Tab-separated table of C-alpha atoms and ligand atoms in Angstrom:
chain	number	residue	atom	x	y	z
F	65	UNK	CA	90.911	123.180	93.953
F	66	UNK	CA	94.123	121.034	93.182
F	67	UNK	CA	96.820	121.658	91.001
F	68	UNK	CA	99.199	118.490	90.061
F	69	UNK	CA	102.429	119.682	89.013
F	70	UNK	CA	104.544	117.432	86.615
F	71	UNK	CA	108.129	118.761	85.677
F	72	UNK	CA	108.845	118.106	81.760
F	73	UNK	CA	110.955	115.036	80.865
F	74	UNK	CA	112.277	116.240	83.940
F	75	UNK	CA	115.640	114.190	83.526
F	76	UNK	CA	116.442	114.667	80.341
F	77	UNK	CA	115.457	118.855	80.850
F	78	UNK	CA	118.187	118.796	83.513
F	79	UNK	CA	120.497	117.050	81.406
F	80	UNK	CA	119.795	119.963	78.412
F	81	UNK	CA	120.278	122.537	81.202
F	82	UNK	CA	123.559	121.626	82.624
F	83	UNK	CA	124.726	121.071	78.923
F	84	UNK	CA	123.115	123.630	76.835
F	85	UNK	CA	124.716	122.537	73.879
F	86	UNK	CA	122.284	119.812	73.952
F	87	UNK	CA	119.209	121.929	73.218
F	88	UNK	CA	117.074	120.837	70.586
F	89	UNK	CA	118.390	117.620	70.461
F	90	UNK	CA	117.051	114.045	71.437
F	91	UNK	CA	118.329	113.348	74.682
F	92	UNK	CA	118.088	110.415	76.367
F	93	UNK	CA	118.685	109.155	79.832
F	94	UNK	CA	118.906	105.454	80.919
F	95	UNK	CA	120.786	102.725	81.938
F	96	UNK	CA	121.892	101.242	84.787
F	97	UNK	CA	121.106	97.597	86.144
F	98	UNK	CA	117.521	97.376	83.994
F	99	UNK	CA	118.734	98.962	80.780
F	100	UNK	CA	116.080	100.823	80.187
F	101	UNK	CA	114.981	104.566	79.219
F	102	UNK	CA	114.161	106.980	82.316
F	103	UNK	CA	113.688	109.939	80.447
F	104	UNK	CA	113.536	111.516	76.925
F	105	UNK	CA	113.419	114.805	75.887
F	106	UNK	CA	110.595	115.632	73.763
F	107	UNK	CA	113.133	115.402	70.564
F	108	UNK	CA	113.871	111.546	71.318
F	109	UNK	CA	110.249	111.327	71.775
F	110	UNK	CA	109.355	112.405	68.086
F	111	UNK	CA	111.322	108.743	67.262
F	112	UNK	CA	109.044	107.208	69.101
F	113	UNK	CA	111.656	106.743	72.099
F	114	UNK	CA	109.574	106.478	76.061
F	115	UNK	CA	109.993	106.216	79.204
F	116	UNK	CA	110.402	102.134	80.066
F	117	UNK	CA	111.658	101.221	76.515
F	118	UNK	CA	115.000	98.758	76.820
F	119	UNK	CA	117.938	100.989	75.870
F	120	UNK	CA	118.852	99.087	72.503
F	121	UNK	CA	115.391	99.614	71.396
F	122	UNK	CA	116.111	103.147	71.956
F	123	UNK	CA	119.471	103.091	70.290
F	124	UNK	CA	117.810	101.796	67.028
F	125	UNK	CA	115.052	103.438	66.754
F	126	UNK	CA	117.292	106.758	67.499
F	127	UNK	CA	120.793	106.166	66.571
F	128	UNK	CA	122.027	109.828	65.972
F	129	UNK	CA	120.514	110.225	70.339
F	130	UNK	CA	122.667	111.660	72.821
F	131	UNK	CA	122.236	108.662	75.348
F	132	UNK	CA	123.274	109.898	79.268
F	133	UNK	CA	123.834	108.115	82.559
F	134	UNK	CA	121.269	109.044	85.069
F	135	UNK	CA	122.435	111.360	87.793
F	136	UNK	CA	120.091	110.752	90.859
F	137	UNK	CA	121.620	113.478	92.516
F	138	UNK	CA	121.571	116.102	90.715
F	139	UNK	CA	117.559	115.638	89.889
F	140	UNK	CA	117.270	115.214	93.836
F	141	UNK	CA	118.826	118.994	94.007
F	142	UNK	CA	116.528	120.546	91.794
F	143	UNK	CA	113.831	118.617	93.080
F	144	UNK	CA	114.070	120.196	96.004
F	145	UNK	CA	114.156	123.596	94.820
F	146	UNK	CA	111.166	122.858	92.720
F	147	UNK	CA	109.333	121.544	96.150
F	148	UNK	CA	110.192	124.356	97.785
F	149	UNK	CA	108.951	126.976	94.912
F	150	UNK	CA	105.678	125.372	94.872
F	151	UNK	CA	105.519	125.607	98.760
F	152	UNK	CA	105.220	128.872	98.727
F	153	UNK	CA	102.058	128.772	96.641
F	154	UNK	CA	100.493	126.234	99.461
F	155	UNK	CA	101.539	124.586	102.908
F	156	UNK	CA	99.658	121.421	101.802
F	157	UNK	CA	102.216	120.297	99.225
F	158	UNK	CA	102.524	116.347	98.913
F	159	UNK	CA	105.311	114.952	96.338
F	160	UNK	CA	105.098	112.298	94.177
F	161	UNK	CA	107.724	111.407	93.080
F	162	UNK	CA	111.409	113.664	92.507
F	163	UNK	CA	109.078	115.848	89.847
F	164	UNK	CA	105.641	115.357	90.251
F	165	UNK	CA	103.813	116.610	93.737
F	166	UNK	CA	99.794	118.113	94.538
F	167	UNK	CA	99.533	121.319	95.655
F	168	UNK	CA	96.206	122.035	97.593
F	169	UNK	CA	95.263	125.543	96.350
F	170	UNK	CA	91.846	125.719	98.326
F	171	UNK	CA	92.312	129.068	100.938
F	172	UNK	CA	95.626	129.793	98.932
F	173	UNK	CA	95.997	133.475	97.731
F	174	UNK	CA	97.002	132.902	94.277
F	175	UNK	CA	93.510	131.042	93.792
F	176	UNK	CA	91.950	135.182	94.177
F	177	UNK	CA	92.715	135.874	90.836
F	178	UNK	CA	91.473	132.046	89.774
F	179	UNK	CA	92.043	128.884	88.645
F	180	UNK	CA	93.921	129.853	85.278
F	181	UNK	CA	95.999	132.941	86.905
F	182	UNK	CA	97.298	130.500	88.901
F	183	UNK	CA	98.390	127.866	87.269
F	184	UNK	CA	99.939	130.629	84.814
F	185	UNK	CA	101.730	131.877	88.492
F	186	UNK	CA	102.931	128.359	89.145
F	187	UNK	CA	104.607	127.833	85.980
F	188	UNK	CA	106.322	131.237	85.646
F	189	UNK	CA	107.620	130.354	88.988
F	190	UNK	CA	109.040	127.412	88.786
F	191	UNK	CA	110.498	128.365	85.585
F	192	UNK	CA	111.984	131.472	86.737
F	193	UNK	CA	113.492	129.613	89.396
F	194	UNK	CA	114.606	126.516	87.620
F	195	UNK	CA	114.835	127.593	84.094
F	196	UNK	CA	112.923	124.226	83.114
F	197	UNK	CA	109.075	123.905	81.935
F	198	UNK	CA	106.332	122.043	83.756
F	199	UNK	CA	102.669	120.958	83.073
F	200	UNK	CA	100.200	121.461	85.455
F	201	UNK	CA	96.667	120.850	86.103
F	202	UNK	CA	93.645	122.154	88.168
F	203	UNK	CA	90.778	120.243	89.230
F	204	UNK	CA	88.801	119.448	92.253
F	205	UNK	CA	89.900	115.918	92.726
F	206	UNK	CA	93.243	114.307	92.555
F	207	UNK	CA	92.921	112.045	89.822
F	208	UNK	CA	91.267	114.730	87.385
F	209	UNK	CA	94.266	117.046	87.796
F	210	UNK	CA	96.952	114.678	87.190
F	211	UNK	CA	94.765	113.870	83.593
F	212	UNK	CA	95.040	117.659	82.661
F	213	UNK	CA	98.135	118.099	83.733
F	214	UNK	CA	98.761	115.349	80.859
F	215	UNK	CA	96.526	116.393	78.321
F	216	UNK	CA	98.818	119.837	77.192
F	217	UNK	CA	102.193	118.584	77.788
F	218	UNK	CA	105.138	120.133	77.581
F	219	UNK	CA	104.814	123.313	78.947
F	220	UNK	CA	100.774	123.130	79.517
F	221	UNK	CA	98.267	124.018	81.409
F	222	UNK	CA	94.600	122.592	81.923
F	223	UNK	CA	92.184	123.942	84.082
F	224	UNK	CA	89.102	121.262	84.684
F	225	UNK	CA	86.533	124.497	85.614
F	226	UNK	CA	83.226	121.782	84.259
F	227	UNK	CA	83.851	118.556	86.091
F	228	UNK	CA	81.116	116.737	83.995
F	229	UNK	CA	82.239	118.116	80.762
F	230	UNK	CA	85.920	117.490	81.118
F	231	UNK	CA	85.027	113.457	82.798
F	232	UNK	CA	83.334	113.259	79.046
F	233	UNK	CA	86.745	113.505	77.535
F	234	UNK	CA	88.371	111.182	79.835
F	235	UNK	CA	89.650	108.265	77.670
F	236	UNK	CA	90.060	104.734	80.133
F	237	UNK	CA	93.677	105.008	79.038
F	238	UNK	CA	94.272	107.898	80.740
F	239	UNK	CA	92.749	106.897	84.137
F	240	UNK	CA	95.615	106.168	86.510
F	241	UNK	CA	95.645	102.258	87.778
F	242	UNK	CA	93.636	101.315	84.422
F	243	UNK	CA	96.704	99.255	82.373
F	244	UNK	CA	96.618	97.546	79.460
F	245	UNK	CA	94.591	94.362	79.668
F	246	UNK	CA	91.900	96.137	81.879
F	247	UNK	CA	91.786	98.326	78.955
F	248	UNK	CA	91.301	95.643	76.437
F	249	UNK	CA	88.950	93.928	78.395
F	250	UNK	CA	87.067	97.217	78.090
F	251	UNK	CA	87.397	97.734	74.984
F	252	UNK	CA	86.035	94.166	74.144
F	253	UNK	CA	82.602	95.493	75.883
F	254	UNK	CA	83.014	98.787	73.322
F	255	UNK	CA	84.220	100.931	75.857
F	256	UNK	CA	87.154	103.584	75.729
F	257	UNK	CA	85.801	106.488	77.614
F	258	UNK	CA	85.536	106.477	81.458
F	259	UNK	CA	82.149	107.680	81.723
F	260	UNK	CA	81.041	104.492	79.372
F	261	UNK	CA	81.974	102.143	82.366
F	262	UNK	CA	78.713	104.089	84.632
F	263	UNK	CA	76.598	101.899	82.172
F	264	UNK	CA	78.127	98.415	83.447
F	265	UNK	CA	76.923	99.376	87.098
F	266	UNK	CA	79.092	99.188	90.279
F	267	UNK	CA	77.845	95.238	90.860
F	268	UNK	CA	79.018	93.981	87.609
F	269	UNK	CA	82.821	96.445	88.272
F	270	UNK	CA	82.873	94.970	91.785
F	271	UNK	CA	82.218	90.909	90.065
F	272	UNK	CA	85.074	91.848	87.747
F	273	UNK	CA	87.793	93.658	89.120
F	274	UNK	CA	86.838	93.546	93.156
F	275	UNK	CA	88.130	96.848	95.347
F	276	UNK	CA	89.361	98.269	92.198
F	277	UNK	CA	86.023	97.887	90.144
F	278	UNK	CA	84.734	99.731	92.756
F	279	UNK	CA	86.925	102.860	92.647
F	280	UNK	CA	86.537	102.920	88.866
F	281	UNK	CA	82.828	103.265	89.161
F	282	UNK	CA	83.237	106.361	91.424
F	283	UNK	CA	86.587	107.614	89.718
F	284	UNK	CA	83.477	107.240	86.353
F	285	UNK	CA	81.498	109.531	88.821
F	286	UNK	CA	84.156	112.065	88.956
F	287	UNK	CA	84.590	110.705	92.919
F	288	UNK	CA	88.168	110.865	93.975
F	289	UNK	CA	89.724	112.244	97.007
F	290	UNK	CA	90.621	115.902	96.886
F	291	UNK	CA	92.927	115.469	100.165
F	292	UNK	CA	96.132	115.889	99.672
F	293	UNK	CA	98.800	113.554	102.421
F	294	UNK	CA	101.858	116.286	103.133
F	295	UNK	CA	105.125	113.998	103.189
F	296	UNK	CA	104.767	113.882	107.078
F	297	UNK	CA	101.606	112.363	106.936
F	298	UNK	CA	101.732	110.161	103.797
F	299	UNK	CA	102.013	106.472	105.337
F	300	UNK	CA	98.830	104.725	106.901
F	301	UNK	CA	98.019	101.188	107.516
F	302	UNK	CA	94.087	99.977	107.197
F	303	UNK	CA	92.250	96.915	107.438
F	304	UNK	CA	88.881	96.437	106.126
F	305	UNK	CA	86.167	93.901	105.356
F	306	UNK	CA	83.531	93.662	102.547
F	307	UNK	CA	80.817	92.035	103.963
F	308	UNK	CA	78.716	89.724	101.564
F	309	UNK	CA	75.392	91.079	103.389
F	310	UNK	CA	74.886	94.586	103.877
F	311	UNK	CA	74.974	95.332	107.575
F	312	UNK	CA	73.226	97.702	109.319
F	313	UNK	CA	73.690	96.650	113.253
F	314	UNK	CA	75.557	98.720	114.995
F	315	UNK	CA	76.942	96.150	117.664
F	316	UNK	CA	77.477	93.763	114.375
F	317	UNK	CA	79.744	96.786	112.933
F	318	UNK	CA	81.356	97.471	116.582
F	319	UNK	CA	82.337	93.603	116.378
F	320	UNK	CA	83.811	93.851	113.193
F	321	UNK	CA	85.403	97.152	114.162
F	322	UNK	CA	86.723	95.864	117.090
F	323	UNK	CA	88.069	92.414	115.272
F	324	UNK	CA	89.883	95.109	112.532
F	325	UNK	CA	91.232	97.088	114.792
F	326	UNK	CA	92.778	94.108	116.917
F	327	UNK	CA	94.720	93.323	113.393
F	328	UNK	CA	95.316	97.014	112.647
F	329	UNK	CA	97.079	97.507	116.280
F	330	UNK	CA	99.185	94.208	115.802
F	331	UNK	CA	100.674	95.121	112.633
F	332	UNK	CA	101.820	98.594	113.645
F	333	UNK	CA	103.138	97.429	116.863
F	334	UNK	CA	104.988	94.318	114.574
F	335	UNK	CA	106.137	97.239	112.222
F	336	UNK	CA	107.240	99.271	115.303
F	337	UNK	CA	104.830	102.182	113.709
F	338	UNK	CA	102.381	104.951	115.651
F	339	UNK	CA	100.529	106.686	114.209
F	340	UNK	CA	97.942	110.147	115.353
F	341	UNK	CA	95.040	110.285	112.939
F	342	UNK	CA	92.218	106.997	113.152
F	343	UNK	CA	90.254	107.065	109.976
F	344	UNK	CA	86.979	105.073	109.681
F	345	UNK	CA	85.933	103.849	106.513
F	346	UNK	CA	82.227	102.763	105.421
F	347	UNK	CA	80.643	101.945	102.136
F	348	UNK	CA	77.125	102.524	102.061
F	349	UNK	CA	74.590	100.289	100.358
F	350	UNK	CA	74.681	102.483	97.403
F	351	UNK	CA	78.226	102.074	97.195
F	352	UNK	CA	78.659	105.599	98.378
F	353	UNK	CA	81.904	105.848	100.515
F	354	UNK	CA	82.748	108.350	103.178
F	355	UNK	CA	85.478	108.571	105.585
F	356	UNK	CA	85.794	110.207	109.069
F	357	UNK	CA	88.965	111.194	110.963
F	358	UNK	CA	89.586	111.544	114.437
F	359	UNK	CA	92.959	113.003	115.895
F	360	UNK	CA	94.413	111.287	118.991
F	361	UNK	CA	95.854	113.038	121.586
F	362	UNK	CA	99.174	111.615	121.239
F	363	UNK	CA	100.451	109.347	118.748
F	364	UNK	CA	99.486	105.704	119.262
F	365	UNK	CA	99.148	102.425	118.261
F	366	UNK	CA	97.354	100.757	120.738
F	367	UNK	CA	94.170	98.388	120.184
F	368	UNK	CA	92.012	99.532	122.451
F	369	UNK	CA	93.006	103.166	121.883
F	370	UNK	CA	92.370	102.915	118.212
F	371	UNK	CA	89.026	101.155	118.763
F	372	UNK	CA	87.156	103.671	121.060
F	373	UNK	CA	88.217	106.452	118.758
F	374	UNK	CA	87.238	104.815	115.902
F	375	UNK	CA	83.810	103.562	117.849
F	376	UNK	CA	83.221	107.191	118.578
F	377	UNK	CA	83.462	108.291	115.163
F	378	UNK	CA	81.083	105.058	114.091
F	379	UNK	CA	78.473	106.032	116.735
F	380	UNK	CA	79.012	109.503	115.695
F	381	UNK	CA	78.335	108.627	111.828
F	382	UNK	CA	74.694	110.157	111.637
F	383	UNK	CA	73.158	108.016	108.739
F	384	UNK	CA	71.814	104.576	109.776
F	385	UNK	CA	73.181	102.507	106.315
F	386	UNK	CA	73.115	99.392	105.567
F	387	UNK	CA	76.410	98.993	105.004
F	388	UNK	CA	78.559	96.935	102.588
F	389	UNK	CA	82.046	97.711	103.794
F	390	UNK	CA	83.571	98.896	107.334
F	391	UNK	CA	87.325	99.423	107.093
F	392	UNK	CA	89.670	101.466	110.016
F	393	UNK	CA	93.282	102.727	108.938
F	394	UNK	CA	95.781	104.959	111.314
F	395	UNK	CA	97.243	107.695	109.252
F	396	UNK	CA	100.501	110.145	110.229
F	397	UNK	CA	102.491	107.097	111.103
F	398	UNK	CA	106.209	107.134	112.194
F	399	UNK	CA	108.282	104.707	113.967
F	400	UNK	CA	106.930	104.262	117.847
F	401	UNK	CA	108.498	106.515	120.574
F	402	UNK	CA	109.311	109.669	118.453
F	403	UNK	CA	106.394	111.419	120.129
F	404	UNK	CA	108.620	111.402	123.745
F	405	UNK	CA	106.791	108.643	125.530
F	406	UNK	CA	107.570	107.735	128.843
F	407	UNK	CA	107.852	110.191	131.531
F	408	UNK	CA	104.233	111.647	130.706
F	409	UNK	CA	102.983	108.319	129.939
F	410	UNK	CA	100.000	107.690	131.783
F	411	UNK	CA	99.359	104.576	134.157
F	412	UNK	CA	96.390	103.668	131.123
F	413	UNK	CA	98.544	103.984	128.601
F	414	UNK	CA	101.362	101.607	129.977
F	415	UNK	CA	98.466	99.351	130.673
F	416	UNK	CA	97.311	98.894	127.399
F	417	UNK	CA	100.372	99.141	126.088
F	418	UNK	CA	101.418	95.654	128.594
F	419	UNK	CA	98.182	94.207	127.133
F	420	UNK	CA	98.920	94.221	123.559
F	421	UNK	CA	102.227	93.047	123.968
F	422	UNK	CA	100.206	90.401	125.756
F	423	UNK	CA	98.567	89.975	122.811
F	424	UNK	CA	100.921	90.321	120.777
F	425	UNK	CA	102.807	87.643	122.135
F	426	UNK	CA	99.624	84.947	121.975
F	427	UNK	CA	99.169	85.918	118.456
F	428	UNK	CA	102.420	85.075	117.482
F	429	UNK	CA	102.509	82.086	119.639
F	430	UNK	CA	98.756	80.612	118.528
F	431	UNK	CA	98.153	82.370	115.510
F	432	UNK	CA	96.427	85.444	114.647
F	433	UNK	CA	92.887	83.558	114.780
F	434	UNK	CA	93.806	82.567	118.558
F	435	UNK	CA	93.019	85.171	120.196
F	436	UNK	CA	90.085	87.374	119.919
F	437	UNK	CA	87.919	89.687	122.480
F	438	UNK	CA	84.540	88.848	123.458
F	439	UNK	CA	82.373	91.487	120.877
F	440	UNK	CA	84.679	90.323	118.322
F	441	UNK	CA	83.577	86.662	119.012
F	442	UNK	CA	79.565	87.524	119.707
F	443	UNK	CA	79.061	88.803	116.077
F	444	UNK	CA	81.615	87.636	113.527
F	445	UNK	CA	81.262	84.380	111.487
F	446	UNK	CA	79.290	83.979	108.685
F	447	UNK	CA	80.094	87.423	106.305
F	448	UNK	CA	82.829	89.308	104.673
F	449	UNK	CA	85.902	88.797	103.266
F	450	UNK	CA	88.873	90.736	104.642
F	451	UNK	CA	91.792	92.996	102.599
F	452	UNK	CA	94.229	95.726	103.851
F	453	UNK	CA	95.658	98.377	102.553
F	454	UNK	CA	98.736	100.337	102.483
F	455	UNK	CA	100.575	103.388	101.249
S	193	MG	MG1	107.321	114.445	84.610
């Protein structure tokens, strides 16, 4: 179970509580080089003043608003206190933003009593802490609690306990990554609720929108991750291709594997990133996608190092596909030779190391097309189209 955590009109709540005299009125906070609203207390909000809006907008459509500077700092210093309050609910806390982060509850004491109890703890907590209100949300998948964390706002709380039933209620408008023309294209079709877009088929999602067609179809499923990425571990690089036959030949995958990996290793070594956790991506026929993880011993981000762990975990992969995507990604990353390197380093290590420079250095001479190992070569040609990813 996750709970997503969202402070309330977090800026303009700070504002009220270093200035209590401001209670109960609209507050807003904005300005700087866009001009535009960053927060507004629930007050401004009744005059139809939001987050985004240009700060003469605001001014007319609220003219009797208390309009503040924002103070970065001092929402950084609460934020942290409000970080640390919810870690002691979980040790797999990952922030969002300065007042927005996912606590993983799964294992987690406060989950004994359930769901409700604790989002009930959570709350009093931070509020007792703080003295401001939050929202949160509980479901099993990421996406789903940041909705009900929404849906009873200010001071709410949503527990999803029926996946199915609560997906029902999901309007397309609330789906995060689904803006305002992919709604109205929607909507031109006569659809407004997420589970309607199941009956358009992951083909026809994948023709319109590509990669993110796809992740509507399974977000329409009630599919989302319910990993959470602690701040340590929150940046990865991946590579993957889409092939435009699905595969099912294990030395054709290894190829494409191989020829990923090859780009995967010269990015993070042009970025200066390592990274210690190699995560293989497939997409099965029926668009079904899994992921596997494999922990290096060390962090790396060597080509050949990446490859054999990520081969491992492909030969390890039990189902036979076909496949339609193969993707490979290093996760934990941090900039190269943090982990001590070099005295322990062994001779294999420094070898591969030498080679991708090697590599590197062709690649940047010749082009990226230049060079590329014999598997690579035997296999690759006449399918897939390539994309990367990054966060
Ligand atoms: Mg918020």
């Amino acid at each position: 179970m996750l709970a997503h955590v969202d402070m309330d009109a977090f800026y303009a709540s700070v504002e009220v509580l270093d200035r209590p005299e401001l209670a109960g009125r609209p507050v807003i906070v904005g300005g700087g080089a866009r001009g535009v609203v960053s927060a507004a207390s629930y007050e401004a909000r009744a005059y139809g003043v939001r987050s985004a809006l240009p700060l003469g907008l605001a001014r007319r459509l609220c003219p009797q608003g208390v309009f503040l500077p924002v103070r970065m700092d001092r929402y950084r210093q609460i934020s942290r206190v409000v970080m640390e309050v919810l870690a002691s609910f979980s040790p797999v806390v990952e922030p969002v933003s300065v007042d927005e982060a996912y606590l993983d509850l799964k294992g987690a004491p406060i989950l004994k009593a359930g769901p409700e109890a604790a989002g009930r703890a959570i709350k009093s907590a931070v509020q007792n802490v703080t003295r401001l209100t939050c929202s949160v949300g509980l479901a099993p998948v990421r996406f789903l609690a940041k909705i009900a964390s929404d849906r009873d706002k200010p001071d709410g709380l949503t527990v999803v306990a029926d996946l199915e039933a609560f997906l029902a209620t999901v309007e397309l408008r609330e789906v995060p990554g689904v803006g305002q023309k992919s709604q109205e294209r929607l909507r031109a079709m006569g659809l407004t609720r997420l589970t309607e877009v199941r009956a358009l088929g992951a083909e026809r999602l994948e023709r319109m929108w590509g990669a993110f067609g796809l992740r509507l179809w399974e977000l329409a499923h009630g599919r989302d991750s319910a990993e959470l990425r602690p701040e340590r571990e929150a940046k990865s690089l991946s590579h993957e291709t889409t092939f435009h036959q699905d595969l099912a030949d294990r030395e054709a995958l290894a190829a494409h594997l191989l020829a990923l990996c090859q780009k995967l290793g010269r990015r993070l070594r042009h970025e200066g990133l390592e990274g210690r956790t190699v995560v293989l991506k497939l997409r099965h026929a029926d668009f079904r996608l899994v992921t596997r993880r494999a922990t290096l011993a060390r962090p790396g981000a060597d080509t050949a190092i990446i490859y054999a762990t990520a081969l491992g975990l492909l030969k390890g992969y039990p189902w036979p596909g076909p496949f339609r995507l193969i993707g490979v990604g290093l996760a934990g990353l941090a900039p190269a030779g943090q982990g001590q390197p070099g005295l322990f380093e062994d001779q294999r290590q420094a070898r591969g190391r030498a080679l991708a420079a090697a590599e590197d250095a062709v690649c940047e001479r010749f082009g990226h097309q230049a060079l590329t190992r014999a598997a690579a070569l035997a296999k690759d040609g006449q399918h897939g189209h390539t994309g990367d990813g990054e966060d």
